[in-house]
mmCIF file of C-alpha atoms in Angstrom:
data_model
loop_
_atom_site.group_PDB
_atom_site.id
_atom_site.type_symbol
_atom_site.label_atom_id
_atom_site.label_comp_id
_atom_site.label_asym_id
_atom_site.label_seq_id
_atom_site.Cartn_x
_atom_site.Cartn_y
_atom_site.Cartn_z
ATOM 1 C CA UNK A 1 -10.931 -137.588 -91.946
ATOM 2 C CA UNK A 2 -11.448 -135.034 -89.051
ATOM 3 C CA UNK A 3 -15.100 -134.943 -87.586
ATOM 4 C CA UNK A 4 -15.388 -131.351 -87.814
ATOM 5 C CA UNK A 5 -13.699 -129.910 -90.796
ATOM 6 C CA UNK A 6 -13.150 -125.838 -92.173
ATOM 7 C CA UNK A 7 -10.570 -123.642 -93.618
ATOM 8 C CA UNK A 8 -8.638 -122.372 -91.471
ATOM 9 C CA UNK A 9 -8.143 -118.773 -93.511
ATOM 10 C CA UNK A 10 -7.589 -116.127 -92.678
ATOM 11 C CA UNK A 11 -10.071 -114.229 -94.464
ATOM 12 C CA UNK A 12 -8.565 -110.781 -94.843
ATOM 13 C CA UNK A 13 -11.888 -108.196 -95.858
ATOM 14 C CA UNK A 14 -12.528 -104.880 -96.039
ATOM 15 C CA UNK A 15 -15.115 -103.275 -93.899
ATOM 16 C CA UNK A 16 -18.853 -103.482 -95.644
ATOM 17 C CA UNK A 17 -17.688 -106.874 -97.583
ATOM 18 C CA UNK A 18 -19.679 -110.481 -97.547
ATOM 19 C CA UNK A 19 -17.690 -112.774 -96.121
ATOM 20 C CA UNK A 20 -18.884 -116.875 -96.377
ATOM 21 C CA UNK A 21 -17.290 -119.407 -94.097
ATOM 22 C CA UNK A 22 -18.058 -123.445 -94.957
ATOM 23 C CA UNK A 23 -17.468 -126.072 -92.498
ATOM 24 C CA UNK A 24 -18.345 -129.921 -93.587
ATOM 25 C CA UNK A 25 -18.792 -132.505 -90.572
ATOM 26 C CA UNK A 26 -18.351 -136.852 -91.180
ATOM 27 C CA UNK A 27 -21.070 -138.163 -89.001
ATOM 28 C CA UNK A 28 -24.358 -138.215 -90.659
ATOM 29 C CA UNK A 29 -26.001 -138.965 -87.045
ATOM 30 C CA UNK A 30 -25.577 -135.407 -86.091
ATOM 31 C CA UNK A 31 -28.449 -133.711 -85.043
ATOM 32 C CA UNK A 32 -27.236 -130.206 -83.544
ATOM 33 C CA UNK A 33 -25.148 -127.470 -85.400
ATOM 34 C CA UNK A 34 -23.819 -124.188 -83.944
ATOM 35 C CA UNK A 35 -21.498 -121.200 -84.703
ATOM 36 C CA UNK A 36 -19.453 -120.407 -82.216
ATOM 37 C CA UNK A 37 -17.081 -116.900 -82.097
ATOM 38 C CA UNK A 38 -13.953 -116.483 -79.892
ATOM 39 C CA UNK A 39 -11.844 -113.482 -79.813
ATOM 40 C CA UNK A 40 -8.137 -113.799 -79.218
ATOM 41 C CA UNK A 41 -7.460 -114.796 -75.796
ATOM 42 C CA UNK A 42 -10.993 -115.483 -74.760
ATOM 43 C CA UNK A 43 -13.540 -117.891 -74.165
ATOM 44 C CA UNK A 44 -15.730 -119.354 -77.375
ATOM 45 C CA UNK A 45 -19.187 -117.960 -77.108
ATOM 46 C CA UNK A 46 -21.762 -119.158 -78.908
ATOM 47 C CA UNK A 47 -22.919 -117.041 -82.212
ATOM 48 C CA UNK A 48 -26.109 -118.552 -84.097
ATOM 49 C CA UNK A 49 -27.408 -122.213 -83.871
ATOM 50 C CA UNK A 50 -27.609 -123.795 -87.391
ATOM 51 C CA UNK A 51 -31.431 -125.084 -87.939
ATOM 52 C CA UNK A 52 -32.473 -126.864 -91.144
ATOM 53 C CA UNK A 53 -34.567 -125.250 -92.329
ATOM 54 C CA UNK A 54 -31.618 -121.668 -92.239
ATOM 55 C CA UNK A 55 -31.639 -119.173 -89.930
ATOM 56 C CA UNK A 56 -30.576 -115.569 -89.739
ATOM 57 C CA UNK A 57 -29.417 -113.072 -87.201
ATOM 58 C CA UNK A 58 -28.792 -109.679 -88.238
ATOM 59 C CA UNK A 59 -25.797 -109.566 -90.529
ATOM 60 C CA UNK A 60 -25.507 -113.300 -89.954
ATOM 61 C CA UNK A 61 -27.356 -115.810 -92.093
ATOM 62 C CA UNK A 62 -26.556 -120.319 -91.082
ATOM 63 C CA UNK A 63 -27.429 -122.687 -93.642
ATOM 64 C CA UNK A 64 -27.300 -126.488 -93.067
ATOM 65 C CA UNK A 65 -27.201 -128.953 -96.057
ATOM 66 C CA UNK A 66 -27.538 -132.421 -94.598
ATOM 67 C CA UNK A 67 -27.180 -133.980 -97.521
ATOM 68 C CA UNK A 68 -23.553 -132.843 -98.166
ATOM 69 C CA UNK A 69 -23.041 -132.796 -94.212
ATOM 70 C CA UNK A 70 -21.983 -129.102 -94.752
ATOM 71 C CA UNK A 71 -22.714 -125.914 -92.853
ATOM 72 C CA UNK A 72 -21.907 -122.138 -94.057
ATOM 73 C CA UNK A 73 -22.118 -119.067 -91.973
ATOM 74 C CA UNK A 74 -22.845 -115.441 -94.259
ATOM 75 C CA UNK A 75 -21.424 -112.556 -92.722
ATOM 76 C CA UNK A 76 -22.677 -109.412 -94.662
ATOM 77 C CA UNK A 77 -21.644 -106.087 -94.544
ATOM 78 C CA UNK A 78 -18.996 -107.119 -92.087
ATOM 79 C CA UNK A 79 -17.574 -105.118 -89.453
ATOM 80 C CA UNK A 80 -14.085 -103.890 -87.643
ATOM 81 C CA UNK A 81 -15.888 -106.124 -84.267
ATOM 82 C CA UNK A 82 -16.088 -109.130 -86.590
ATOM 83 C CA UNK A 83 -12.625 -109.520 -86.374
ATOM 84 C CA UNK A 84 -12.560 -113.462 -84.448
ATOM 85 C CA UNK A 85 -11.929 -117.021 -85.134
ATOM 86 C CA UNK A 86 -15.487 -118.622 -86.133
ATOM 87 C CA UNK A 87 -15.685 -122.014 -85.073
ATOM 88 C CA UNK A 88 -17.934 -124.780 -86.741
ATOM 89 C CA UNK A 89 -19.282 -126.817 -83.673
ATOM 90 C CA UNK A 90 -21.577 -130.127 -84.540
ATOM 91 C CA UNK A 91 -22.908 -132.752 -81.883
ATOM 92 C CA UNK A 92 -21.461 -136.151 -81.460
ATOM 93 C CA UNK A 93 -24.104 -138.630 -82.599
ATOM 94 C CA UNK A 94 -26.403 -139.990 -79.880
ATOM 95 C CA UNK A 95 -25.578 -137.246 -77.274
ATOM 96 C CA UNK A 96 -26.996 -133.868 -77.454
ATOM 97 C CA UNK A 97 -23.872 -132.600 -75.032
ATOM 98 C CA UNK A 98 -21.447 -133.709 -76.317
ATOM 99 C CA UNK A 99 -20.051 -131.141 -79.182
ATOM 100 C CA UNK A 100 -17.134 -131.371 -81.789
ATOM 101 C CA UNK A 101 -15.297 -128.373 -82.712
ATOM 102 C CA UNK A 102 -13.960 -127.383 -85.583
ATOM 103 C CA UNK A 103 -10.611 -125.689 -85.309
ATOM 104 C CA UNK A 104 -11.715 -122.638 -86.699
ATOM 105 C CA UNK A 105 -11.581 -120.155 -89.177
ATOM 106 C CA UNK A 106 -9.745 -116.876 -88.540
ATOM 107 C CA UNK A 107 -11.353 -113.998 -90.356
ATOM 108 C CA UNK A 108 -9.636 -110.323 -90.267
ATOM 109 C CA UNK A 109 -11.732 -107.147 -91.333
ATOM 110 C CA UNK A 110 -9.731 -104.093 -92.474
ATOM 111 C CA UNK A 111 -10.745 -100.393 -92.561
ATOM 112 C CA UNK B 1 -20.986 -111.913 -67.596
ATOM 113 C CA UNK B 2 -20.453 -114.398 -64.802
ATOM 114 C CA UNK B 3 -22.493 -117.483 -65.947
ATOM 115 C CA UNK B 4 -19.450 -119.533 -65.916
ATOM 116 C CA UNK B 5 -16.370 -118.425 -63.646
ATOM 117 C CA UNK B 6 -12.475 -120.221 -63.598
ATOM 118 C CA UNK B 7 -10.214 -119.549 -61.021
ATOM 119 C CA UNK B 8 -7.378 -118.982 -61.692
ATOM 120 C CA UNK B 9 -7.322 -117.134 -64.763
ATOM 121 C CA UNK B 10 -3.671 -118.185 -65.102
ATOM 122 C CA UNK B 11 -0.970 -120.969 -63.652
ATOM 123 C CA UNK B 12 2.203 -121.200 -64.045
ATOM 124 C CA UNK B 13 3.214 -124.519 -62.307
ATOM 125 C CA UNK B 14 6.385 -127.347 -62.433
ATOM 126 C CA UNK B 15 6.515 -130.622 -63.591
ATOM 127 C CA UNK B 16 6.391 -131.717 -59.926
ATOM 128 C CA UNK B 17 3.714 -129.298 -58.437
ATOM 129 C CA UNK B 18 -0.240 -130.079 -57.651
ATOM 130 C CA UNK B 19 -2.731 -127.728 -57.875
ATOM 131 C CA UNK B 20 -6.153 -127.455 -59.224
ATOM 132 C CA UNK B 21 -8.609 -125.592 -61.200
ATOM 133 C CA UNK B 22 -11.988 -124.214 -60.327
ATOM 134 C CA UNK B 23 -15.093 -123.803 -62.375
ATOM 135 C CA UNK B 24 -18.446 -122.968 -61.055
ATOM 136 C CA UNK B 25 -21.640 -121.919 -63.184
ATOM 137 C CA UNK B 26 -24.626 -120.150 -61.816
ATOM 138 C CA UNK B 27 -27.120 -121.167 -64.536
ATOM 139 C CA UNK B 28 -28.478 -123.793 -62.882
ATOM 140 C CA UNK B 29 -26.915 -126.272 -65.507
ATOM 141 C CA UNK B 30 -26.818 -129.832 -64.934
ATOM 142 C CA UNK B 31 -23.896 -130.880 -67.047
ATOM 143 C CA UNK B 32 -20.139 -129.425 -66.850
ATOM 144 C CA UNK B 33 -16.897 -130.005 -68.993
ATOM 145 C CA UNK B 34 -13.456 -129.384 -69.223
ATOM 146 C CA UNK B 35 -12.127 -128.757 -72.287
ATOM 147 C CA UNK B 36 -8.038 -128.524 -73.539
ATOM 148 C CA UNK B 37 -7.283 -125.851 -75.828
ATOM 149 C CA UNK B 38 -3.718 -125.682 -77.384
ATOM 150 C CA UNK B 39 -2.535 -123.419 -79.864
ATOM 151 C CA UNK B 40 -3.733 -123.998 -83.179
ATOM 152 C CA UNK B 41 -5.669 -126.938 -82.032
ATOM 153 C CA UNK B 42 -9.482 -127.096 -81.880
ATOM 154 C CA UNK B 43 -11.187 -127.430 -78.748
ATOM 155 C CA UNK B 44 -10.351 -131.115 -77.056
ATOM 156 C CA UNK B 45 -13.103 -132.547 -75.022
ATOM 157 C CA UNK B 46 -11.577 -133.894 -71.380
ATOM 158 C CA UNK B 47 -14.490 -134.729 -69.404
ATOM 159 C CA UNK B 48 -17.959 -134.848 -69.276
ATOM 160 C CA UNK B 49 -20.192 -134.432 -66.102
ATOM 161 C CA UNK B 50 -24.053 -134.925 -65.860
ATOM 162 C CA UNK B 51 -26.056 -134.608 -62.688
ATOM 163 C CA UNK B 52 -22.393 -135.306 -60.922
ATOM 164 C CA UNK B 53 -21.692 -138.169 -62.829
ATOM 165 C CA UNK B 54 -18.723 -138.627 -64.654
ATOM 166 C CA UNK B 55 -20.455 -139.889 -68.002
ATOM 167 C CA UNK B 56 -17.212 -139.040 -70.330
ATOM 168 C CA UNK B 57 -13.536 -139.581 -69.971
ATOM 169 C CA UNK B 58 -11.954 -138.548 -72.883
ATOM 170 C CA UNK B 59 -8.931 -141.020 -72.761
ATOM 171 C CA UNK B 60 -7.357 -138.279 -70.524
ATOM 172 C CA UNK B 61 -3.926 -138.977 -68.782
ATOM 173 C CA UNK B 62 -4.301 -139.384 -65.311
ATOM 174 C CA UNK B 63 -2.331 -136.600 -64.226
ATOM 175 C CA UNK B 64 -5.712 -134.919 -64.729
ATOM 176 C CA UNK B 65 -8.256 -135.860 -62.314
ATOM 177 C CA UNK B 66 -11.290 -133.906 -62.158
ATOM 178 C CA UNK B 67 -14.258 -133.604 -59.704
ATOM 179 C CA UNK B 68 -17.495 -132.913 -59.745
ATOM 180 C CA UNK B 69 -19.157 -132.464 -55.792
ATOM 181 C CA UNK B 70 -21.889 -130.746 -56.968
ATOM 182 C CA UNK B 71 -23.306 -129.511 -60.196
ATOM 183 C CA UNK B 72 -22.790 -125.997 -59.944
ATOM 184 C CA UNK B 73 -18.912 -126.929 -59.088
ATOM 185 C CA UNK B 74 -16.149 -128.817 -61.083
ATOM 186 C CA UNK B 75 -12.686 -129.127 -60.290
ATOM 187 C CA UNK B 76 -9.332 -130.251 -62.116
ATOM 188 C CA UNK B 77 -6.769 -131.571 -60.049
ATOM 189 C CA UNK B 78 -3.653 -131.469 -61.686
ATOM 190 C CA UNK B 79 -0.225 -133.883 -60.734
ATOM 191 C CA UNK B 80 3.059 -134.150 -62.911
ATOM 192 C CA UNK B 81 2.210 -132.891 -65.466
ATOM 193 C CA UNK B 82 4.175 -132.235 -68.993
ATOM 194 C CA UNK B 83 5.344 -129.027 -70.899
ATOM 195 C CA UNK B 84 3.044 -130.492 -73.169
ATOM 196 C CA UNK B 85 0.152 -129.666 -71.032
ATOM 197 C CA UNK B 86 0.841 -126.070 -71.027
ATOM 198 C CA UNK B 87 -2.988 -125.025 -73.089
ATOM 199 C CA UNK B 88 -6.234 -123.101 -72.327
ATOM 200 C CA UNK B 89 -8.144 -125.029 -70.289
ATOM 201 C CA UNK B 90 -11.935 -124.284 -70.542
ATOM 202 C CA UNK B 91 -14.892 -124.998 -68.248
ATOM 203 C CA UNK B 92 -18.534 -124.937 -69.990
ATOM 204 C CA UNK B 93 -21.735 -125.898 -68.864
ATOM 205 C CA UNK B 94 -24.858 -126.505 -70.848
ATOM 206 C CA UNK B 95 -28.846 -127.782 -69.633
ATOM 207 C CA UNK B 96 -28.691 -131.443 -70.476
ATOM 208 C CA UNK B 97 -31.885 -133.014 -72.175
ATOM 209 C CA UNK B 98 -32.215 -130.045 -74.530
ATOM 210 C CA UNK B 99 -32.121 -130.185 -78.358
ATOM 211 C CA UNK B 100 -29.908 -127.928 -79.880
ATOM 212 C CA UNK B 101 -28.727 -126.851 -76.265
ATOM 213 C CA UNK B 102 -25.714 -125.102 -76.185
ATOM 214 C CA UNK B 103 -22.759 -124.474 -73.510
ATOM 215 C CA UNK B 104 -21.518 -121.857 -71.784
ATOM 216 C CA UNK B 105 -17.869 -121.469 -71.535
ATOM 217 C CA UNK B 106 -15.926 -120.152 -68.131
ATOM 218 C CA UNK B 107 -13.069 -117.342 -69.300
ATOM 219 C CA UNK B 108 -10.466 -120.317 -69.041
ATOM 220 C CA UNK B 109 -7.028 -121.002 -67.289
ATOM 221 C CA UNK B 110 -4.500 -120.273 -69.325
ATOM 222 C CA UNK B 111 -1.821 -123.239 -67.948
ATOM 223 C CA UNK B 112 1.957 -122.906 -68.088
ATOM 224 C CA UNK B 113 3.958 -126.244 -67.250
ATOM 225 C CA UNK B 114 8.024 -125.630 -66.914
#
């Protein structure tokens, strides 16, 4: 089983929809959670940490279920700029720095 | 932004060249990586360095040979290597000793082995 696991799409949307990504990681030990977005040809950059208790960002809500080991990232109202491979990123047990990426999720919004 | 710079931003190299990549962050990080990307891959983990230290070699050929002389500056030196090697290869940097720190990723060197 891979440590970091998600669908790997792509999510084809029209502008304004609600798009929900779900990512599911193996090590219970994991302590950190992130979203990370990078564009085609570019360097991942870091979107939203995942907290447990849920967090949001503007159009961008992270929810963390430790009991299932899964994480989902909300995208509403989604935009032409959200066009980007989201990618599920969870710490390696026992060391804060050292992160396990998922191998993303491609999503495509449409006018 | 410039937080984390790579030079070059791409290589084209053969099997029997040497040459090396350059990272350097100005956040006044204490840990660095390198990180492999190949197409359709996720992210690969390569090395990890904290406070200098080498603390994580990710069973890494050693055709790859990185090197760390200060903590604002990592290198990868790079010898014979394989068409196989041809990826994204990706600095980041991140304050170690943080929870739920995150890194900082350099644009990348986008490798091409013939």
């Amino acid at each position: 089983r891979k440590e970091v696991e998600q669908d790997p799409g792509p999510f084809n949307v029209p502008e304004g929809a609600t798009v929900a990504f779900n990512c599911t990681y193996s090590n219970s030990a994991s302590q950190s959670f992130f979203w990370y977005r990078q564009d085609c040809r570019k360097e991942p950059k870091l979107l939203m940490s995942v907290y447990s208790s849920g967090n949001e960002d503007g159009r961008f809500t992270a929810q963390l279920n430790r009991a299932s080991q899964y994480i989902s990232l909300l995208i509403r109202d989604s935009k032409l700029s959200d066009s980007a491979t989201y990618l599920c990123v969870v710490n390696k047990s026992g060391g804060y720095n050292k992160l396990i990426f998922g191998a993303g999720t491609r999503l495509a919004v449409h006018p | 932004e410039t937080g984390v710079t790579q030079t070059p931003r791409h290589l084209v190299m053969g099997m029997t060249n040497k040459k090396s990549l350059k990272c350097e962050q100005h956040l006044g990080h204490n840990a660095m990586y390198w990180y492999k990307q190949s197409a359709k891959k996720p992210l690969e983990l390569m090395f990890v360095y904290n406070f200098k230290e080498q603390t994580e070699n990710n069973s890494v050929p050693s055709r790859f040979s990185p090197e760390c002389p200060n903590s604002s500056h990592l290198f990868l030196h790079l010898h014979t290597l394989q068409p196989e090697d041809s990826a994204l290869y990706l600095c980041a940097s991140s304050q170690e000793g943080v929870t739920q720190e995150t890194q900082y990723f350099g644009p990348g060197t986008r490798l091409l082995v013939l």
